[in-house]
Coordinates of C-alpha atoms in Angstrom, one line a residue:
X1 CA -74.1 2.9 19.8
X2 CA -72.9 -0.6 20.8
X3 CA -74.5 -3.7 19.3
X4 CA -74.3 -7.3 20.4
X5 CA -74.0 -10.2 17.9
X6 CA -72.6 -13.7 17.4
X7 CA -70.7 -15.4 14.5
X8 CA -72.0 -18.9 14.3
X9 CA -72.4 -19.5 18.1
X10 CA -69.1 -17.7 18.8
X11 CA -69.0 -14.5 20.9
X12 CA -65.5 -13.7 19.7
X13 CA -66.8 -11.5 16.9
X14 CA -63.6 -9.5 16.8
X15 CA -61.9 -12.6 15.4
X16 CA -64.2 -12.7 12.4
X17 CA -64.4 -9.0 11.4
X18 CA -62.3 -5.8 11.1
X19 CA -64.1 -2.5 11.5
X20 CA -62.6 0.9 10.5
X21 CA -64.0 4.3 9.7
X22 CA -63.6 3.6 5.9
X23 CA -64.6 0.0 5.5
X24 CA -65.7 -3.3 7.3
X25 CA -64.0 -6.6 6.5
X26 CA -66.0 -9.7 7.5
X27 CA -65.5 -13.4 7.2
X28 CA -67.3 -15.7 4.8
X29 CA -69.5 -18.4 6.3
X30 CA -71.5 -16.6 9.0
X31 CA -75.3 -16.5 9.2
X32 CA -77.4 -13.9 7.4
X33 CA -78.1 -12.5 10.9
X34 CA -74.4 -11.7 11.4
X35 CA -74.1 -9.8 8.1
X36 CA -77.5 -8.1 8.4
X37 CA -76.3 -6.4 11.7
X38 CA -73.3 -4.9 9.8
X39 CA -75.5 -3.9 6.8
X40 CA -78.0 -2.2 9.1
X41 CA -75.4 -0.2 10.9
X42 CA -72.7 0.5 8.3
X43 CA -73.9 -0.2 4.7
X44 CA -75.2 3.4 4.2
X45 CA -71.8 4.9 5.0
X46 CA -69.0 2.5 4.2
X47 CA -68.4 -0.7 2.1
X48 CA -68.7 -4.1 3.8
X49 CA -66.4 -6.7 2.2
X50 CA -66.8 -10.5 2.8
X51 CA -63.6 -12.4 2.4
X52 CA -61.3 -15.1 3.7
X53 CA -57.7 -14.6 4.6
X54 CA -55.3 -17.5 3.9
X55 CA -58.4 -19.6 3.4
X56 CA -59.6 -19.0 7.0
X57 CA -62.4 -17.0 8.5
X58 CA -60.1 -15.3 11.0
X59 CA -60.1 -12.0 9.2
X60 CA -60.1 -9.9 12.4
X61 CA -57.0 -11.5 13.8
X62 CA -55.1 -11.8 10.5
X63 CA -55.5 -8.3 9.2
X64 CA -55.0 -4.8 10.6
X65 CA -56.2 -1.5 9.1
X66 CA -57.5 2.0 9.4
X67 CA -58.8 4.7 7.1
X68 CA -55.5 4.9 5.2
X69 CA -54.7 1.3 4.5
X70 CA -55.1 -2.4 5.3
X71 CA -52.2 -4.9 6.0
X72 CA -52.7 -8.6 5.2
X73 CA -50.3 -11.5 6.1
X74 CA -48.0 -13.2 3.6
X75 CA -50.2 -16.3 3.6
X76 CA -53.0 -14.3 1.9
X77 CA -53.7 -15.7 -1.6
X78 CA -53.5 -13.5 -4.7
X79 CA -57.2 -14.0 -5.3
X80 CA -58.1 -12.7 -1.8
X81 CA -55.8 -9.8 -2.1
X82 CA -57.3 -8.7 -5.5
X83 CA -60.9 -9.2 -4.2
X84 CA -60.2 -6.9 -1.2
X85 CA -58.3 -4.3 -3.3
X86 CA -61.2 -4.2 -5.8
X87 CA -63.8 -3.9 -3.0
X88 CA -62.2 -1.1 -1.0
X89 CA -62.1 2.6 -1.8
X90 CA -59.2 3.7 -4.1
X91 CA -57.5 5.8 -1.5
X92 CA -57.1 2.8 0.9
X93 CA -53.8 1.1 0.3
X94 CA -53.9 -2.7 0.6
X95 CA -50.6 -4.4 1.2
X96 CA -49.4 -7.9 1.9
X97 CA -46.7 -8.0 4.5
X98 CA -43.9 -10.6 4.9
X99 CA -43.7 -11.0 8.7
X100 CA -42.9 -14.0 10.8
X101 CA -45.6 -13.0 13.4
X102 CA -48.4 -13.4 10.8
X103 CA -51.5 -12.9 13.0
X104 CA -51.2 -9.1 12.4
X105 CA -54.4 -8.3 14.3
X106 CA -53.0 -9.9 17.5
X107 CA -49.6 -8.1 17.2
X108 CA -50.8 -4.6 16.1
X109 CA -53.4 -2.3 17.5
X110 CA -54.1 1.0 15.7
X111 CA -56.5 3.9 15.1
X112 CA -56.1 6.5 12.3
X113 CA -53.1 8.2 13.9
X114 CA -51.2 5.8 16.2
X115 CA -50.2 2.2 16.3
X116 CA -49.0 0.0 19.2
X117 CA -47.0 -3.0 18.0
X118 CA -45.5 -6.2 19.4
X119 CA -42.0 -5.6 20.6
X120 CA -40.5 -8.4 18.4
X121 CA -41.9 -7.2 15.0
X122 CA -39.3 -6.7 12.3
X123 CA -37.9 -3.1 11.7
X124 CA -39.0 -3.4 8.1
X125 CA -42.6 -4.3 9.2
X126 CA -42.6 -1.3 11.5
X127 CA -41.7 1.0 8.5
X128 CA -44.4 -0.5 6.4
X129 CA -47.0 0.0 9.2
X130 CA -46.0 3.7 9.5
X131 CA -46.1 4.0 5.7
X132 CA -49.2 2.2 4.7
X133 CA -51.4 3.1 7.7
X134 CA -50.0 6.6 8.0
X135 CA -49.5 6.3 11.8
X136 CA -46.9 6.9 14.5
X137 CA -45.6 3.5 15.7
X138 CA -44.7 2.5 19.3
X139 CA -43.4 -0.8 20.5
X140 CA -45.4 -1.6 23.6
X141 CA -46.9 -4.2 25.9
X142 CA -50.3 -4.1 27.6
X143 CA -50.4 -5.3 31.2
X144 CA -47.2 -7.3 30.5
X145 CA -48.7 -9.0 27.4
X146 CA -46.8 -8.6 24.1
X147 CA -49.9 -9.3 22.0
X148 CA -51.0 -5.7 22.1
X149 CA -53.5 -6.2 19.3
X150 CA -55.4 -8.8 21.4
X151 CA -55.5 -7.0 24.7
X152 CA -56.6 -3.6 23.7
X153 CA -59.0 -1.9 21.3
X154 CA -59.1 1.8 20.6
X155 CA -60.6 4.3 18.1
X156 CA -59.9 8.0 17.6
X157 CA -62.3 8.7 20.5
X158 CA -61.2 6.3 23.3
X159 CA -60.2 2.8 24.1
X160 CA -60.5 -0.3 26.3
X161 CA -57.5 -2.2 27.6
X162 CA -56.8 -5.4 29.6
X163 CA -58.4 -5.3 33.1
X164 CA -55.1 -5.8 34.9
X165 CA -53.4 -2.8 33.3
X166 CA -51.8 -0.7 36.1
X167 CA -52.7 3.0 36.5
X168 CA -49.1 4.0 35.4
X169 CA -49.4 1.9 32.2
X170 CA -52.9 3.4 31.5
X171 CA -51.5 6.9 31.8
X172 CA -48.5 6.1 29.6
X173 CA -50.7 4.4 26.9
X174 CA -53.2 7.2 27.1
X175 CA -50.6 9.9 26.6
X176 CA -49.0 7.9 23.6
X177 CA -52.4 7.5 22.0
X178 CA -53.9 10.9 23.0
X179 CA -57.2 9.3 23.7
X180 CA -58.9 8.4 27.1
X181 CA -58.5 4.7 28.1
X182 CA -60.3 2.5 30.5
X183 CA -59.4 -1.0 31.8
X184 CA -62.3 -3.4 31.3
X185 CA -63.6 -6.6 29.9
X186 CA -66.0 -7.8 27.2
X187 CA -68.2 -11.0 26.9
X188 CA -68.9 -11.2 30.6
X189 CA -65.4 -11.0 31.9
X190 CA -63.1 -11.9 28.9
X191 CA -59.8 -10.1 29.1
X192 CA -59.1 -10.6 25.3
X193 CA -60.7 -7.3 24.4
X194 CA -60.1 -7.3 20.6
X195 CA -61.5 -10.8 20.2
X196 CA -64.7 -9.8 21.9
X197 CA -65.3 -6.5 20.2
X198 CA -64.6 -4.5 17.0
X199 CA -65.5 -0.9 16.4
X200 CA -64.9 2.5 14.9
X201 CA -65.7 6.1 15.8
X202 CA -69.5 5.7 15.7
X203 CA -70.3 2.0 16.3
X204 CA -69.0 -0.9 18.4
X205 CA -69.9 -4.5 17.8
X206 CA -69.6 -6.8 20.8
X207 CA -70.1 -10.5 21.5
X208 CA -73.6 -11.6 22.6
X209 CA -72.3 -12.4 26.2
X210 CA -71.3 -8.8 26.8
X211 CA -73.1 -7.6 29.9
X212 CA -75.1 -4.3 30.1
X213 CA -72.4 -2.8 32.4
X214 CA -69.6 -3.7 29.9
X215 CA -71.7 -2.2 27.1
X216 CA -72.2 1.0 29.1
X217 CA -68.4 1.3 29.7
X218 CA -67.7 0.7 26.0
X219 CA -70.3 3.3 24.9
X220 CA -69.0 5.9 27.3
X221 CA -65.2 5.5 26.7
X222 CA -65.7 5.2 22.9
X223 CA -68.0 8.2 23.0
X224 CA -70.7 6.3 21.0
X225 CA -73.8 7.8 22.5
X226 CA -74.1 10.8 20.3
X227 CA -71.8 9.7 17.5
X228 CA -73.2 10.4 14.0
X229 CA -71.7 8.3 11.2
X230 CA -72.6 10.8 8.5
X231 CA -71.0 13.6 10.3
X232 CA -67.8 11.6 11.0
X233 CA -67.5 10.4 7.4
X234 CA -68.1 14.0 6.1
X235 CA -65.4 15.4 8.5
X236 CA -63.0 12.8 7.1
X237 CA -63.8 13.8 3.6
X238 CA -63.3 17.5 4.4
X239 CA -60.0 16.9 6.0
X240 CA -58.9 14.8 3.0
X241 CA -60.0 17.6 0.6
X242 CA -58.1 20.1 2.8
X243 CA -54.9 18.1 2.7
X244 CA -55.2 17.8 -1.1
X245 CA -55.7 21.5 -1.7

């Protein structure tokens, strides 16, 4: 299911939250309406953590994470780091990363298995991403844009990319990620996909301006119509138990 919401009059809700299959990170300072949407959809299944990053509300653009871990920029304070560490499940690794391109959410896009990263990220950062998030890492651009985290959003089921992405690029990205991809927009024509939406394998949150057609595209490519959170969370637990046996 896809849900529309706003963060204090802003439709760029992907800037103010980070949604994964294991947890949701949201910014301090939004209205109760904003938080109640997350609580209604996610609180029964995964923890919702309110925090700031480097004293700002831009948690969606400053952090990147999946079911295995969460990466935060070097400007994150010790207090913020400890608060997030204490609030997330024990098996999620939270790590601060010393990287010049510190808006990690703009430079990295990932699901639970694959990450696309900005071509200029440090080699050391690439290794930390592979290590902490447990993913295969590819240096890529999306429709000629180096900010891969801003111009595409994908889960383990499917993904949405910049509307000007060529067919060849779509095919290449799709085969790297092993999920179906569609070129599209959010928030009534915005090309900055990740700023306008955030989601996981069973729910997507989009800005209030997102049209019915855009919502329909998102629901169909992310396979959200019949997704059951309990079933997905249980499957993840089973696969975790299997790998520990």
